[in-house]
Amino acid sequence: MSGSPKYSTVSVASAYARREAQRRARREAERRTRQEQRARERAELAARRARERTERRERAQADLERRQREAADRRAAEQEAHASRMRQEQVAAGSRRLDEVNALLTRVRTAEPDAPAAELAAIEDRLAQLREEVGRGEQLDGPIEELRGRLVLLSSPGDAPQPGTGYDAVLAGLEQRLAAIGPDGAAHDPGGRQNCTELLGQLRAAAGAGAETRFAALLGTVEHALTRHAGTAQHHDDEERLRAAEERRGEEERAAARAAEKAEEAKEAKEAAQEAAQEAAQESRAAVLVEAADRLGVVRGSAEAVAAEARELADPDLADRVEQALHAVTGALGGEAAEEALEAVGTLERLLPEAEARLDELQLAFTRRSDLAEALQDAMCEEGFTFTDGSEQGAAFVLRFERPSGARYGATVATEADGTPVLVYHVEGEPDVTLGPVAEGAVCDRTEDLLERVHEAIGERDGFLPGELTWQGKPPRGHTRSLPGAGQVRRG
């Protein structure tokens, strides 16, 4: 009936097919040209990045050599400063110990009026001599302790503990002092060690109630003996060390300096290696980000144009794929995710030729629909129709016509999935439709004849060959075929 959608597939005439093949070949050539141009741009950008990497490496090497020279100069200055500080500290320490000995000398003179004047004068002369030697930076621990021991021998004996208390603690302290002198003391001063041991035995025997006087007398003797033993042991040790130290001190100092320098160099090398590794990682990451950004810059304009044109040509899925691939790159670059950005831009580069090829086919299909719509409009107007309206709805053109009788014809120019053009008509208010019996099927003679004439006119001039006009319920020619759009809401 006149209200049922009428349908006709359209084949392409050989002349039109040849023109379309020429257009396809031209678009393929243009597509290859664009791809080659993008490849050249990528190669130029890669070469520029390589030059910049070389320049950065050369600058980094020069900077490393400069820092190594500065570090060597700094280590030399630090070593000299350290040696100077050590000398100053040694002089200060020796001076403090001599001040302590001088204070002890003053106390002996004050507290021991019977002390031998000659001995005190000799000690004072030796003290002055040691001050000069300490001022020259010499190590004089032994002589200073020996001088201190001589003064202790001249001082008053120690005070005894209260009766019945403190003996064990005093004895333990003295034994600790003897033990602290160590085995070197016994080796260098065996007589002094034996004397101290015997005196400690006597002092231990004198400990107890009623022996305070004897204990006090022995206590001073033991303290003097321990001090002398310590000083003697140290003096012998110093003499022994001095004999060997003079020969090896220089080498030891040089070895220590070399070890310190090596340690400092190892530390600096480790820090430099860590810094270099970090810089290399950062440089590599930055280089990957720059590469991804460069490659995005090459394809971004084309990708945006493809997405926009795909939407215009009613392929939102293709537009979404390209936009998502583009957003994946920009998002990774924004987050400085280097590897993700590089992978995403590679995906976009691979997608773009496929998308452009698909876009070329969409454009050819659009052109085919547009040409067919124009041919249909001309043919309809020649049959007395008035063109009232036309619009593009997705991947289809919708044209509306009106006959002088008031009947309205809506024609949709679409494309099937395999690219075949198709015409779909909706007719309203056509009075000259006759209906036959149901058994024979609906009949639409006059409307069908009219549209067949329109199709003939299209085929004669415009390179399109519309097929048989059919509709739902039309008697089949050999088999029944369901019409596309059957059962859908009418558009006009």
PDB file of C-alpha atoms in Angstrom, residues 163-414:
ATOM      1  CA  PRO A 163      88.011   2.126 109.808  1.00  0.00           C
ATOM      2  CA  GLY A 164      86.293  -1.004 108.636  1.00  0.00           C
ATOM      3  CA  THR A 165      84.943   0.494 105.398  1.00  0.00           C
ATOM      4  CA  GLY A 166      86.169   1.070 101.831  1.00  0.00           C
ATOM      5  CA  TYR A 167      89.144  -1.279 101.766  1.00  0.00           C
ATOM      6  CA  ASP A 168      87.728  -3.557  99.081  1.00  0.00           C
ATOM      7  CA  ALA A 169      86.773  -0.634  96.852  1.00  0.00           C
ATOM      8  CA  VAL A 170      90.224   0.955  97.192  1.00  0.00           C
ATOM      9  CA  LEU A 171      91.952  -2.335  96.465  1.00  0.00           C
ATOM     10  CA  ALA A 172      89.694  -3.008  93.458  1.00  0.00           C
ATOM     11  CA  GLY A 173      90.447   0.441  92.069  1.00  0.00           C
ATOM     12  CA  LEU A 174      94.203  -0.031  92.453  1.00  0.00           C
ATOM     13  CA  GLU A 175      94.049  -3.467  90.835  1.00  0.00           C
ATOM     14  CA  GLN A 176      92.101  -1.964  87.928  1.00  0.00           C
ATOM     15  CA  ARG A 177      94.803   0.665  87.507  1.00  0.00           C
ATOM     16  CA  LEU A 178      97.479  -2.038  87.413  1.00  0.00           C
ATOM     17  CA  ALA A 179      95.449  -4.087  84.936  1.00  0.00           C
ATOM     18  CA  ALA A 180      94.888  -1.001  82.776  1.00  0.00           C
ATOM     19  CA  ILE A 181      98.635  -0.596  82.305  1.00  0.00           C
ATOM     20  CA  GLY A 182      98.370  -3.868  80.367  1.00  0.00           C
ATOM     21  CA  PRO A 183     100.882  -6.510  79.296  1.00  0.00           C
ATOM     22  CA  ASP A 184     103.093  -3.911  77.615  1.00  0.00           C
ATOM     23  CA  GLY A 185     103.861  -2.482  81.040  1.00  0.00           C
ATOM     24  CA  ALA A 186     105.121  -5.847  82.291  1.00  0.00           C
ATOM     25  CA  ALA A 187     107.247  -6.227  79.157  1.00  0.00           C
ATOM     26  CA  HIS A 188     108.815  -2.761  79.354  1.00  0.00           C
ATOM     27  CA  ASP A 189     109.039  -2.463  83.172  1.00  0.00           C
ATOM     28  CA  PRO A 190     109.020  -5.967  84.718  1.00  0.00           C
ATOM     29  CA  GLY A 191     110.611  -4.721  87.946  1.00  0.00           C
ATOM     30  CA  GLY A 192     107.981  -2.035  88.366  1.00  0.00           C
ATOM     31  CA  ARG A 193     105.232  -4.563  87.711  1.00  0.00           C
ATOM     32  CA  GLN A 194     106.698  -6.937  90.341  1.00  0.00           C
ATOM     33  CA  ASN A 195     107.024  -4.108  92.880  1.00  0.00           C
ATOM     34  CA  CYS A 196     103.405  -3.029  92.319  1.00  0.00           C
ATOM     35  CA  THR A 197     102.182  -6.588  92.699  1.00  0.00           C
ATOM     36  CA  GLU A 198     104.101  -7.087  95.974  1.00  0.00           C
ATOM     37  CA  LEU A 199     102.931  -3.736  97.388  1.00  0.00           C
ATOM     38  CA  LEU A 200      99.296  -4.558  96.497  1.00  0.00           C
ATOM     39  CA  GLY A 201      99.722  -7.851  98.376  1.00  0.00           C
ATOM     40  CA  GLN A 202     101.049  -6.014 101.427  1.00  0.00           C
ATOM     41  CA  LEU A 203      98.225  -3.466 101.198  1.00  0.00           C
ATOM     42  CA  ARG A 204      95.663  -6.264 100.975  1.00  0.00           C
ATOM     43  CA  ALA A 205      97.205  -7.888 104.092  1.00  0.00           C
ATOM     44  CA  ALA A 206      97.008  -4.559 105.967  1.00  0.00           C
ATOM     45  CA  ALA A 207      93.320  -4.054 105.209  1.00  0.00           C
ATOM     46  CA  GLY A 208      91.051  -4.422 108.224  1.00  0.00           C
ATOM     47  CA  ALA A 209      90.118  -2.907 111.581  1.00  0.00           C
ATOM     48  CA  GLY A 210      92.971  -1.525 113.620  1.00  0.00           C
ATOM     49  CA  ALA A 211      95.387  -1.264 110.672  1.00  0.00           C
ATOM     50  CA  GLU A 212      94.305   2.119 109.343  1.00  0.00           C
ATOM     51  CA  THR A 213      97.680   3.757 109.824  1.00  0.00           C
ATOM     52  CA  ARG A 214      99.571   0.918 108.184  1.00  0.00           C
ATOM     53  CA  PHE A 215      97.023   0.857 105.298  1.00  0.00           C
ATOM     54  CA  ALA A 216      97.272   4.640 104.771  1.00  0.00           C
ATOM     55  CA  ALA A 217     101.051   4.506 104.669  1.00  0.00           C
ATOM     56  CA  LEU A 218     101.098   1.648 102.220  1.00  0.00           C
ATOM     57  CA  LEU A 219      98.325   3.222 100.113  1.00  0.00           C
ATOM     58  CA  GLY A 220     100.446   6.209  99.193  1.00  0.00           C
ATOM     59  CA  THR A 221     103.387   3.933  98.417  1.00  0.00           C
ATOM     60  CA  VAL A 222     101.210   1.762  96.156  1.00  0.00           C
ATOM     61  CA  GLU A 223      99.814   4.803  94.332  1.00  0.00           C
ATOM     62  CA  HIS A 224     103.319   6.161  93.809  1.00  0.00           C
ATOM     63  CA  ALA A 225     104.495   2.783  92.563  1.00  0.00           C
ATOM     64  CA  LEU A 226     101.556   2.458  90.159  1.00  0.00           C
ATOM     65  CA  THR A 227     102.083   5.958  88.810  1.00  0.00           C
ATOM     66  CA  ARG A 228     105.808   5.354  88.328  1.00  0.00           C
ATOM     67  CA  HIS A 229     105.139   1.965  86.727  1.00  0.00           C
ATOM     68  CA  ALA A 230     102.626   3.537  84.333  1.00  0.00           C
ATOM     69  CA  GLY A 231     105.009   6.348  83.502  1.00  0.00           C
ATOM     70  CA  THR A 232     107.963   4.015  83.064  1.00  0.00           C
ATOM     71  CA  ALA A 233     105.946   1.643  80.919  1.00  0.00           C
ATOM     72  CA  GLN A 234     104.750   4.531  78.804  1.00  0.00           C
ATOM     73  CA  HIS A 235     108.264   5.937  78.591  1.00  0.00           C
ATOM     74  CA  HIS A 236     109.672   2.625  77.394  1.00  0.00           C
ATOM     75  CA  ASP A 237     106.792   2.269  74.994  1.00  0.00           C
ATOM     76  CA  ASP A 238     107.384   5.747  73.664  1.00  0.00           C
ATOM     77  CA  GLU A 239     111.070   5.069  73.190  1.00  0.00           C
ATOM     78  CA  GLU A 240     110.296   1.895  71.325  1.00  0.00           C
ATOM     79  CA  ARG A 241     107.697   3.587  69.235  1.00  0.00           C
ATOM     80  CA  LEU A 242     109.928   6.530  68.536  1.00  0.00           C
ATOM     81  CA  ARG A 243     112.654   4.249  67.196  1.00  0.00           C
ATOM     82  CA  ALA A 244     110.277   2.715  64.699  1.00  0.00           C
ATOM     83  CA  ALA A 245     107.879   5.603  64.354  1.00  0.00           C
ATOM     84  CA  GLU A 246     110.453   7.950  62.917  1.00  0.00           C
ATOM     85  CA  GLU A 247     111.042   5.466  60.125  1.00  0.00           C
ATOM     86  CA  ARG A 248     107.501   4.560  59.418  1.00  0.00           C
ATOM     87  CA  ARG A 249     105.635   7.693  60.449  1.00  0.00           C
ATOM     88  CA  GLY A 250     106.068   9.290  57.102  1.00  0.00           C
ATOM     89  CA  GLU A 251     104.976   6.157  55.290  1.00  0.00           C
ATOM     90  CA  GLU A 252     102.078   5.658  57.673  1.00  0.00           C
ATOM     91  CA  GLU A 253     100.960   9.211  57.168  1.00  0.00           C
ATOM     92  CA  ARG A 254     101.270   8.812  53.436  1.00  0.00           C
ATOM     93  CA  ALA A 255      99.464   5.484  53.580  1.00  0.00           C
ATOM     94  CA  ALA A 256      96.764   7.021  55.745  1.00  0.00           C
ATOM     95  CA  ALA A 257      96.475   9.898  53.336  1.00  0.00           C
ATOM     96  CA  ARG A 258      96.281   7.495  50.410  1.00  0.00           C
ATOM     97  CA  ALA A 259      93.687   5.395  52.207  1.00  0.00           C
ATOM     98  CA  ALA A 260      91.680   8.464  53.091  1.00  0.00           C
ATOM     99  CA  GLU A 261      91.988   9.705  49.549  1.00  0.00           C
ATOM    100  CA  LYS A 262      90.952   6.326  48.167  1.00  0.00           C
ATOM    101  CA  ALA A 263      88.052   6.169  50.583  1.00  0.00           C
ATOM    102  CA  GLU A 264      87.030   9.668  49.575  1.00  0.00           C
ATOM    103  CA  GLU A 265      87.459   8.810  45.930  1.00  0.00           C
ATOM    104  CA  ALA A 266      85.453   5.612  46.402  1.00  0.00           C
ATOM    105  CA  LYS A 267      82.751   7.562  48.183  1.00  0.00           C
ATOM    106  CA  GLU A 268      82.718  10.209  45.510  1.00  0.00           C
ATOM    107  CA  ALA A 269      82.809   7.545  42.795  1.00  0.00           C
ATOM    108  CA  LYS A 270      79.857   5.786  44.408  1.00  0.00           C
ATOM    109  CA  GLU A 271      77.968   9.037  44.750  1.00  0.00           C
ATOM    110  CA  ALA A 272      78.909   9.968  41.193  1.00  0.00           C
ATOM    111  CA  ALA A 273      77.770   6.550  39.960  1.00  0.00           C
ATOM    112  CA  GLN A 274      74.490   6.879  41.833  1.00  0.00           C
ATOM    113  CA  GLU A 275      74.056  10.397  40.554  1.00  0.00           C
ATOM    114  CA  ALA A 276      74.986   9.299  37.045  1.00  0.00           C
ATOM    115  CA  ALA A 277      72.516   6.410  37.261  1.00  0.00           C
ATOM    116  CA  GLN A 278      69.799   8.750  38.465  1.00  0.00           C
ATOM    117  CA  GLU A 279      70.674  11.288  35.797  1.00  0.00           C
ATOM    118  CA  ALA A 280      70.762   8.543  33.169  1.00  0.00           C
ATOM    119  CA  ALA A 281      67.371   7.251  34.299  1.00  0.00           C
ATOM    120  CA  GLN A 282      65.956  10.768  34.327  1.00  0.00           C
ATOM    121  CA  GLU A 283      67.548  11.509  30.964  1.00  0.00           C
ATOM    122  CA  SER A 284      66.219   8.273  29.520  1.00  0.00           C
ATOM    123  CA  ARG A 285      62.755   8.984  30.898  1.00  0.00           C
ATOM    124  CA  ALA A 286      62.889  12.564  29.636  1.00  0.00           C
ATOM    125  CA  ALA A 287      64.146  11.353  26.240  1.00  0.00           C
ATOM    126  CA  VAL A 288      61.265   8.889  25.995  1.00  0.00           C
ATOM    127  CA  LEU A 289      58.786  11.608  26.931  1.00  0.00           C
ATOM    128  CA  VAL A 290      60.307  13.956  24.348  1.00  0.00           C
ATOM    129  CA  GLU A 291      60.194  11.223  21.712  1.00  0.00           C
ATOM    130  CA  ALA A 292      56.561  10.450  22.524  1.00  0.00           C
ATOM    131  CA  ALA A 293      55.699  14.171  22.435  1.00  0.00           C
ATOM    132  CA  ASP A 294      57.532  14.619  19.116  1.00  0.00           C
ATOM    133  CA  ARG A 295      55.786  11.667  17.550  1.00  0.00           C
ATOM    134  CA  LEU A 296      52.446  12.871  18.891  1.00  0.00           C
ATOM    135  CA  GLY A 297      53.112  16.270  17.340  1.00  0.00           C
ATOM    136  CA  VAL A 298      53.560  14.569  13.960  1.00  0.00           C
ATOM    137  CA  VAL A 299      50.229  12.712  14.029  1.00  0.00           C
ATOM    138  CA  ARG A 300      48.066  14.809  16.321  1.00  0.00           C
ATOM    139  CA  GLY A 301      46.635  17.124  13.681  1.00  0.00           C
ATOM    140  CA  SER A 302      45.873  14.217  11.358  1.00  0.00           C
ATOM    141  CA  ALA A 303      44.275  12.207  14.183  1.00  0.00           C
ATOM    142  CA  GLU A 304      42.051  15.101  15.253  1.00  0.00           C
ATOM    143  CA  ALA A 305      41.030  15.709  11.635  1.00  0.00           C
ATOM    144  CA  VAL A 306      40.240  12.006  11.149  1.00  0.00           C
ATOM    145  CA  ALA A 307      38.110  11.910  14.310  1.00  0.00           C
ATOM    146  CA  ALA A 308      36.197  15.038  13.328  1.00  0.00           C
ATOM    147  CA  GLU A 309      35.611  13.827   9.768  1.00  0.00           C
ATOM    148  CA  ALA A 310      34.576  10.376  10.988  1.00  0.00           C
ATOM    149  CA  ARG A 311      31.823  11.998  13.050  1.00  0.00           C
ATOM    150  CA  GLU A 312      30.757  14.073  10.067  1.00  0.00           C
ATOM    151  CA  LEU A 313      30.604  10.898   7.991  1.00  0.00           C
ATOM    152  CA  ALA A 314      28.478   9.141  10.636  1.00  0.00           C
ATOM    153  CA  ASP A 315      31.065   6.686  12.001  1.00  0.00           C
ATOM    154  CA  PRO A 316      31.160   7.546  15.714  1.00  0.00           C
ATOM    155  CA  ASP A 317      32.891   4.260  16.561  1.00  0.00           C
ATOM    156  CA  LEU A 318      35.882   5.166  14.413  1.00  0.00           C
ATOM    157  CA  ALA A 319      35.927   8.679  15.876  1.00  0.00           C
ATOM    158  CA  ASP A 320      35.842   7.248  19.416  1.00  0.00           C
ATOM    159  CA  ARG A 321      38.704   4.839  18.700  1.00  0.00           C
ATOM    160  CA  VAL A 322      40.929   7.604  17.363  1.00  0.00           C
ATOM    161  CA  GLU A 323      40.026  10.024  20.167  1.00  0.00           C
ATOM    162  CA  GLN A 324      40.623   7.388  22.844  1.00  0.00           C
ATOM    163  CA  ALA A 325      44.003   6.541  21.330  1.00  0.00           C
ATOM    164  CA  LEU A 326      44.838  10.270  21.256  1.00  0.00           C
ATOM    165  CA  HIS A 327      43.706  10.772  24.864  1.00  0.00           C
ATOM    166  CA  ALA A 328      45.803   7.781  25.959  1.00  0.00           C
ATOM    167  CA  VAL A 329      48.920   9.562  24.662  1.00  0.00           C
ATOM    168  CA  THR A 330      48.097  12.991  26.073  1.00  0.00           C
ATOM    169  CA  GLY A 331      47.109  11.479  29.424  1.00  0.00           C
ATOM    170  CA  ALA A 332      50.360   9.516  29.704  1.00  0.00           C
ATOM    171  CA  LEU A 333      52.376  12.590  28.737  1.00  0.00           C
ATOM    172  CA  GLY A 334      50.498  14.699  31.268  1.00  0.00           C
ATOM    173  CA  GLY A 335      51.294  12.144  33.962  1.00  0.00           C
ATOM    174  CA  GLU A 336      54.918  11.852  32.732  1.00  0.00           C
ATOM    175  CA  ALA A 337      54.440   8.096  32.302  1.00  0.00           C
ATOM    176  CA  ALA A 338      57.197   7.685  29.727  1.00  0.00           C
ATOM    177  CA  GLU A 339      56.827   4.057  28.665  1.00  0.00           C
ATOM    178  CA  GLU A 340      53.028   4.283  28.627  1.00  0.00           C
ATOM    179  CA  ALA A 341      53.226   7.418  26.476  1.00  0.00           C
ATOM    180  CA  LEU A 342      55.603   5.767  24.010  1.00  0.00           C
ATOM    181  CA  GLU A 343      53.417   2.671  23.747  1.00  0.00           C
ATOM    182  CA  ALA A 344      50.275   4.781  23.362  1.00  0.00           C
ATOM    183  CA  VAL A 345      51.746   6.944  20.599  1.00  0.00           C
ATOM    184  CA  GLY A 346      52.834   3.774  18.764  1.00  0.00           C
ATOM    185  CA  THR A 347      49.257   2.511  18.978  1.00  0.00           C
ATOM    186  CA  LEU A 348      47.988   5.830  17.594  1.00  0.00           C
ATOM    187  CA  GLU A 349      50.515   5.737  14.746  1.00  0.00           C
ATOM    188  CA  ARG A 350      49.420   2.229  13.781  1.00  0.00           C
ATOM    189  CA  LEU A 351      45.746   3.144  14.027  1.00  0.00           C
ATOM    190  CA  LEU A 352      45.982   6.296  11.925  1.00  0.00           C
ATOM    191  CA  PRO A 353      46.642   4.684   8.476  1.00  0.00           C
ATOM    192  CA  GLU A 354      43.830   2.199   9.120  1.00  0.00           C
ATOM    193  CA  ALA A 355      41.525   5.023  10.171  1.00  0.00           C
ATOM    194  CA  GLU A 356      42.472   7.134   7.149  1.00  0.00           C
ATOM    195  CA  ALA A 357      41.796   4.188   4.836  1.00  0.00           C
ATOM    196  CA  ARG A 358      38.427   3.674   6.482  1.00  0.00           C
ATOM    197  CA  LEU A 359      37.760   7.395   6.187  1.00  0.00           C
ATOM    198  CA  ASP A 360      38.519   7.295   2.472  1.00  0.00           C
ATOM    199  CA  GLU A 361      35.904   4.563   2.036  1.00  0.00           C
ATOM    200  CA  LEU A 362      33.436   6.559   4.111  1.00  0.00           C
ATOM    201  CA  GLN A 363      34.102   9.600   1.932  1.00  0.00           C
ATOM    202  CA  LEU A 364      33.607   7.573  -1.240  1.00  0.00           C
ATOM    203  CA  ALA A 365      30.353   6.186   0.155  1.00  0.00           C
ATOM    204  CA  PHE A 366      29.278   9.710   1.092  1.00  0.00           C
ATOM    205  CA  THR A 367      30.068  10.934  -2.404  1.00  0.00           C
ATOM    206  CA  ARG A 368      28.147   8.009  -3.877  1.00  0.00           C
ATOM    207  CA  ARG A 369      25.117   8.782  -1.677  1.00  0.00           C
ATOM    208  CA  SER A 370      25.394  12.459  -2.480  1.00  0.00           C
ATOM    209  CA  ASP A 371      25.538  11.824  -6.238  1.00  0.00           C
ATOM    210  CA  LEU A 372      22.633   9.386  -6.014  1.00  0.00           C
ATOM    211  CA  ALA A 373      20.590  11.866  -3.958  1.00  0.00           C
ATOM    212  CA  GLU A 374      21.254  14.592  -6.515  1.00  0.00           C
ATOM    213  CA  ALA A 375      20.291  12.271  -9.365  1.00  0.00           C
ATOM    214  CA  LEU A 376      17.129  11.237  -7.521  1.00  0.00           C
ATOM    215  CA  GLN A 377      16.172  14.850  -6.877  1.00  0.00           C
ATOM    216  CA  ASP A 378      16.597  15.764 -10.565  1.00  0.00           C
ATOM    217  CA  ALA A 379      14.593  12.740 -11.714  1.00  0.00           C
ATOM    218  CA  MET A 380      11.767  13.367  -9.226  1.00  0.00           C
ATOM    219  CA  CYS A 381      11.493  17.009 -10.231  1.00  0.00           C
ATOM    220  CA  GLU A 382      11.315  16.022 -13.892  1.00  0.00           C
ATOM    221  CA  GLU A 383       8.354  13.786 -13.004  1.00  0.00           C
ATOM    222  CA  GLY A 384       6.486  16.777 -11.641  1.00  0.00           C
ATOM    223  CA  PHE A 385       7.483  16.522  -7.974  1.00  0.00           C
ATOM    224  CA  THR A 386       8.323  19.587  -5.936  1.00  0.00           C
ATOM    225  CA  PHE A 387      11.395  19.265  -3.733  1.00  0.00           C
ATOM    226  CA  THR A 388      10.417  20.518  -0.261  1.00  0.00           C
ATOM    227  CA  ASP A 389      13.171  19.549   2.094  1.00  0.00           C
ATOM    228  CA  GLY A 390      16.467  17.676   2.403  1.00  0.00           C
ATOM    229  CA  SER A 391      18.675  16.740   5.353  1.00  0.00           C
ATOM    230  CA  GLU A 392      21.519  14.467   6.302  1.00  0.00           C
ATOM    231  CA  GLN A 393      20.631  12.007   9.034  1.00  0.00           C
ATOM    232  CA  GLY A 394      23.597   9.931  10.095  1.00  0.00           C
ATOM    233  CA  ALA A 395      24.860   7.923   7.117  1.00  0.00           C
ATOM    234  CA  ALA A 396      21.850   8.760   4.975  1.00  0.00           C
ATOM    235  CA  PHE A 397      20.282  11.610   2.996  1.00  0.00           C
ATOM    236  CA  VAL A 398      16.567  12.183   3.503  1.00  0.00           C
ATOM    237  CA  LEU A 399      14.761  14.030   0.680  1.00  0.00           C
ATOM    238  CA  ARG A 400      11.122  15.108   0.765  1.00  0.00           C
ATOM    239  CA  PHE A 401       8.940  15.791  -2.277  1.00  0.00           C
ATOM    240  CA  GLU A 402       5.306  16.684  -2.908  1.00  0.00           C
ATOM    241  CA  ARG A 403       3.039  16.027  -5.885  1.00  0.00           C
ATOM    242  CA  PRO A 404       0.479  18.508  -7.156  1.00  0.00           C
ATOM    243  CA  SER A 405      -2.159  16.140  -5.785  1.00  0.00           C
ATOM    244  CA  GLY A 406      -0.819  16.722  -2.270  1.00  0.00           C
ATOM    245  CA  ALA A 407       0.795  13.313  -1.913  1.00  0.00           C
ATOM    246  CA  ARG A 408       4.084  13.407  -0.012  1.00  0.00           C
ATOM    247  CA  TYR A 409       7.075  11.268  -0.885  1.00  0.00           C
ATOM    248  CA  GLY A 410      10.000  10.795   1.473  1.00  0.00           C
ATOM    249  CA  ALA A 411      13.138   9.261  -0.065  1.00  0.00           C
ATOM    250  CA  THR A 412      16.053   7.986   2.033  1.00  0.00           C
ATOM    251  CA  VAL A 413      19.386   7.469   0.258  1.00  0.00           C
ATOM    252  CA  ALA A 414      21.445   5.086   2.413  1.00  0.00           C
TER     253      ALA A 414
END
